[in-house]
Coordinates of C-alpha atoms in Angstrom, one line a residue:
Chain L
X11 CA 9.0 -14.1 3.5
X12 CA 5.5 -11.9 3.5
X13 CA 4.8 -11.3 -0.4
X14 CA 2.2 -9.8 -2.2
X15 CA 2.1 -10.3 -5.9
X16 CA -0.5 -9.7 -8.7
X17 CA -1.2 -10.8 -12.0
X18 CA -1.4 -9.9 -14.9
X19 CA 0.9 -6.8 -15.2
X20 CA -1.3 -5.5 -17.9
X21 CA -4.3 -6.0 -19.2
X22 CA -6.2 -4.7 -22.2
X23 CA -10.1 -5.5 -22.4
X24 CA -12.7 -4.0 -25.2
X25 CA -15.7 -2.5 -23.5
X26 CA -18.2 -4.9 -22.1
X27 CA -15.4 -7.6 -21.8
X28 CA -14.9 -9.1 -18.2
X29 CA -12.2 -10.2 -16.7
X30 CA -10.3 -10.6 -13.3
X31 CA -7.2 -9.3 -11.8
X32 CA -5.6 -11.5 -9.4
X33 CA -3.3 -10.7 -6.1
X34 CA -1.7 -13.6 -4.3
X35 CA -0.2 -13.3 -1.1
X36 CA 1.8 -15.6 1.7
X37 CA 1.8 -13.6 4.8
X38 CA 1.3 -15.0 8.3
X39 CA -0.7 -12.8 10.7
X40 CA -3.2 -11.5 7.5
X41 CA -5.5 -8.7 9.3
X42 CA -7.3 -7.4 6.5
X43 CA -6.2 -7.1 2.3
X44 CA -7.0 -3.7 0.3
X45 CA -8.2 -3.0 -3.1
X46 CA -7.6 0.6 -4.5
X47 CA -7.3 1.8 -8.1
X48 CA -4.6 4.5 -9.1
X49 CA -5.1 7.4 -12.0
X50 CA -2.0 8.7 -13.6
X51 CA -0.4 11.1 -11.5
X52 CA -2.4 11.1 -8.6
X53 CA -2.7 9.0 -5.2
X54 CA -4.7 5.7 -4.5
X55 CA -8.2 5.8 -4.1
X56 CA -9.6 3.2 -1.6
X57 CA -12.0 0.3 -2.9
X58 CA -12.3 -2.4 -0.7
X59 CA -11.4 -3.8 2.5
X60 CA -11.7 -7.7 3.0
X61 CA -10.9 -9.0 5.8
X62 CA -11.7 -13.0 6.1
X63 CA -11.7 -16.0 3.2
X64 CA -15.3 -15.6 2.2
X65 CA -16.0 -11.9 2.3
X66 CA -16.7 -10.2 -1.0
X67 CA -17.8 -6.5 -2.0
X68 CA -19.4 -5.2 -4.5
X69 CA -19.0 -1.6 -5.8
X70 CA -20.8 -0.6 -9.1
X71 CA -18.8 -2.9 -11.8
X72 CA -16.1 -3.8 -9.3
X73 CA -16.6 -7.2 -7.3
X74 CA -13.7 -8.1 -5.4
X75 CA -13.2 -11.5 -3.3
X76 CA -10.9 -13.3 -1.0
X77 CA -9.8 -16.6 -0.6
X78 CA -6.7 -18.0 2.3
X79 CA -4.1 -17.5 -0.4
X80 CA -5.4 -14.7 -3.0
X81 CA -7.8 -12.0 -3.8
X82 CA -9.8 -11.2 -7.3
X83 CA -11.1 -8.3 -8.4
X84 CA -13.9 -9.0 -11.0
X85 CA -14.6 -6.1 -13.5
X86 CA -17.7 -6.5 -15.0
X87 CA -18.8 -5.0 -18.6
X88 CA -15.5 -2.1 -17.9
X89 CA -15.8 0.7 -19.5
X90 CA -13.3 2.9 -21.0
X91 CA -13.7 4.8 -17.6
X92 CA -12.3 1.8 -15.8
X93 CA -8.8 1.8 -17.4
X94 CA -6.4 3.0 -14.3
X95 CA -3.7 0.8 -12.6
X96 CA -5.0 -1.6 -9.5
X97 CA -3.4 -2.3 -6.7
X98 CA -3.5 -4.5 -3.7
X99 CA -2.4 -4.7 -0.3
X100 CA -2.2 -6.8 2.5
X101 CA -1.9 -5.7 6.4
X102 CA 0.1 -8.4 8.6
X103 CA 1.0 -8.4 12.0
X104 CA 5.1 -9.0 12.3
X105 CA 5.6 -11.6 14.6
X106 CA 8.2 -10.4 16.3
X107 CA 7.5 -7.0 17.2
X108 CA 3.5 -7.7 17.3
X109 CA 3.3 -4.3 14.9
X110 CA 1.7 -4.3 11.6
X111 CA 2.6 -3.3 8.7
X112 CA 1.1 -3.3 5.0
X113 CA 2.4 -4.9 1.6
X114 CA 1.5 -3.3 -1.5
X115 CA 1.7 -6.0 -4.9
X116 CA 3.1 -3.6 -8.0
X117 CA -0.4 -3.5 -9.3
X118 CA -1.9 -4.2 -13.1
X119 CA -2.2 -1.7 -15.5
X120 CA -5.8 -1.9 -16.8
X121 CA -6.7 -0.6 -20.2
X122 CA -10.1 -0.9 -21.4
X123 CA -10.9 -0.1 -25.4
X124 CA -14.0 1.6 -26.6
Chain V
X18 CA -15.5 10.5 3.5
X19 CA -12.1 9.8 4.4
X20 CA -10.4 12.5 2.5
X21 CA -6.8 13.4 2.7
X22 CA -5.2 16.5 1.3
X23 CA -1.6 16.6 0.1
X24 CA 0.2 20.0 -0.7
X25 CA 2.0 21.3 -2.7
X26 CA 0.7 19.2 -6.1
X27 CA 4.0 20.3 -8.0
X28 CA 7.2 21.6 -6.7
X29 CA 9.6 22.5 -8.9
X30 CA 13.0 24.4 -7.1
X31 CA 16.9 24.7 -7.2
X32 CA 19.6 21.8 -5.8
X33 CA 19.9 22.9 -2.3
X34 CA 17.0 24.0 -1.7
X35 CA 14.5 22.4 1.2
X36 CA 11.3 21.1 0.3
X37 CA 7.7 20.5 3.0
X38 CA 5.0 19.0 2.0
X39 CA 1.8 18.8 3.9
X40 CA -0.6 16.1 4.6
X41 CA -4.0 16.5 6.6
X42 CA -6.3 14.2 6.9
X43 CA -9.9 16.3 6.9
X44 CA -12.4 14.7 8.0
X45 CA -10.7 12.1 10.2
X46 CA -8.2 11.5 13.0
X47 CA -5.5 10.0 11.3
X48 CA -3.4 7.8 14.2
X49 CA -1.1 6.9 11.7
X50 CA 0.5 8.6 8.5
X51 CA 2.5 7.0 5.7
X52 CA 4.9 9.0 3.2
X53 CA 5.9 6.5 -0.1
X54 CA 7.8 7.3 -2.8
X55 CA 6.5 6.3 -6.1
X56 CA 9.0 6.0 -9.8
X57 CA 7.2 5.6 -13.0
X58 CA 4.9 3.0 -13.6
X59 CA 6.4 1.1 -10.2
X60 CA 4.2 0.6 -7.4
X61 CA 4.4 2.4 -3.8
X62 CA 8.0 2.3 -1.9
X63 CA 7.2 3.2 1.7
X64 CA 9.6 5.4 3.3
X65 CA 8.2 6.1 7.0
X66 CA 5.6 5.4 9.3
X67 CA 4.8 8.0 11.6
X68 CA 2.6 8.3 14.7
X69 CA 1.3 10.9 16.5
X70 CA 3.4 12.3 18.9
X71 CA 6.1 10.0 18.0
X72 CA 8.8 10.1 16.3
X73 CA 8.9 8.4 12.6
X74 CA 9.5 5.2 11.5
X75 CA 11.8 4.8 8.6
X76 CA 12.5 1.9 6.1
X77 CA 15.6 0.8 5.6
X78 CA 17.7 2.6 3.6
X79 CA 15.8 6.2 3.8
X80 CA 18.0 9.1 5.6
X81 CA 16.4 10.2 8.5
X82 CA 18.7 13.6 8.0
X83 CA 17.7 14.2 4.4
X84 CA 13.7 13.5 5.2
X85 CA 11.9 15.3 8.0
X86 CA 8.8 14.0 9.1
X87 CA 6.7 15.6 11.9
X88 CA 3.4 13.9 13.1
X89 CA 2.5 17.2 15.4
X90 CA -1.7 16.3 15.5
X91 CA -4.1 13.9 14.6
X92 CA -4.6 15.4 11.1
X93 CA -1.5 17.1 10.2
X94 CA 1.7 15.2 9.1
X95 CA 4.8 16.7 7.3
X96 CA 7.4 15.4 5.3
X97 CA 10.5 17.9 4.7
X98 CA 13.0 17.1 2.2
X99 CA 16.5 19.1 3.2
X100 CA 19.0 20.6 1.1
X101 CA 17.3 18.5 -2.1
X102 CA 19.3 17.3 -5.0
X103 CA 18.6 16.2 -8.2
X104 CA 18.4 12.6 -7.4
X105 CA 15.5 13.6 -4.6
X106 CA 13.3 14.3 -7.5
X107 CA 10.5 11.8 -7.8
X108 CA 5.9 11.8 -6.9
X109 CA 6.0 11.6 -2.6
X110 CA 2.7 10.3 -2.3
X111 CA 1.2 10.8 1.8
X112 CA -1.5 8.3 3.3
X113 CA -3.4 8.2 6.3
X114 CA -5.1 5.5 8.6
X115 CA -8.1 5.5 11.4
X116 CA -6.1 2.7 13.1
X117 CA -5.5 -1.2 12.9
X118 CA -7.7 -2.6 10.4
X119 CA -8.3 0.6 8.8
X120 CA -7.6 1.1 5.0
X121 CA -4.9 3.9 4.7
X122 CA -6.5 7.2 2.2
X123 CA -4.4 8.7 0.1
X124 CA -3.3 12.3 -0.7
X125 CA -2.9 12.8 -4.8
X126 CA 0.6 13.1 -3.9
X127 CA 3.4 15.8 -4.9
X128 CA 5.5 15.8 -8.5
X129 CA 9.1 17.3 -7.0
X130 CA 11.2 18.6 -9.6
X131 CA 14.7 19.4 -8.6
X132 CA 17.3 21.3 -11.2

């Protein structure tokens, strides 16, 4: 069965600590995996795309990464700023319709200390 | 770029009452539109697909009667919630996508309060 999961659930840091958020996945047909980070009360916002083991961006502190079976998202020196909840998804291709369709992991909950 | 606009930000309204929410993308065609549902501190339930000119895809489990969606253009996508109950209340969150491959971009979603 096509699963997304990601580890830890929550995470607290103190400023200037870094750390990684993981998000594994077993999906046949992978076409591309998603980073985006989520404020209380408000939708998504987009962060990466990566679509081959290999690829990495880089955006400001963020550095994500992606492997055949998982994803990391480095946060370097977070600030307070950072805290918000991440989440990742994965678009696969359903074998047997030849659709697509995304999988969204339940996220972790970043809190970063001053 | 890539912005997507989702309206109302709050409804609050009577049991019985019908509820639309708006989603354009503005400043892309959007080929396909998403509606989730989202319960505190859960992640993203999807609840339809929808292309345009097509009719909606929806998830197992989610009444096709009790949510409307209408995919009329390639930046406009609604999602109507009939004769709303209590139980209905919950943050509808809309996304758009460019097409396969594409990352989907997210409205900031709508808090629907039903007494």
């Amino acid at each position: 069965e096509d699963q997304v999961t990601q580890s830890p659930e929550a995470l607290r840091l103190q400023e200037g600590e870094s750390s990684s958020l993981n998000c594994s996945y077993t999906v046949s047909g992978l076409r591309g995996l998603f980073w985006y980070r989520q404020d209380p009360g408000k939708g998504p916002e987009f962060l990466f795309t990566l679509y081959s083991a290999g690829e990495e961006k880089e955006k400001e502190r963020l550095k994500a990464t992606l492997t055949k079976k998982e994803s990391f998202l480095h946060i370097t020196a977070p600030k307070p700023e950072d805290s918000a909840t991440y989440l990742c998804a994965v678009q696969a291709i359903l074998k047997t319709s030849g659709t697509y369709k995304y999988i969204f992991g339940t996220g972790t909950r970043l809190k970063v200390l001053a | 770029g890539a912005v997507v606009s989702q309206h109302p930000s709050r409804v609050i309204c009577k049991s019985g009452t019908s509820v639309k929410i708006e989603c354009r993308s503005l400043d892309f065609q959007a080929t396909t539109m998403f509606w989730y549902r989202q319960f505190p501190k859960k992640s993203l339930m999807l609840m339809a697909t929808s292309n345009e000119g097509s009719k909606a895809t929806y998830e197992q489990g989610v009444e096709k009667d009790k949510f409307l969606i209408n995919h009329a253009s390639l930046t406009l996508s609604t999602l109507t919630v009939t004769s709303a109950h209590p139980e209905d209340s919950s943050f509808y969150i809309c996304s758009a996508s460019s097409g396969t491959d594409q990352p989907q971009h997210f409205g900031d979603g709508t808090r629907l309060s039903i007494l």
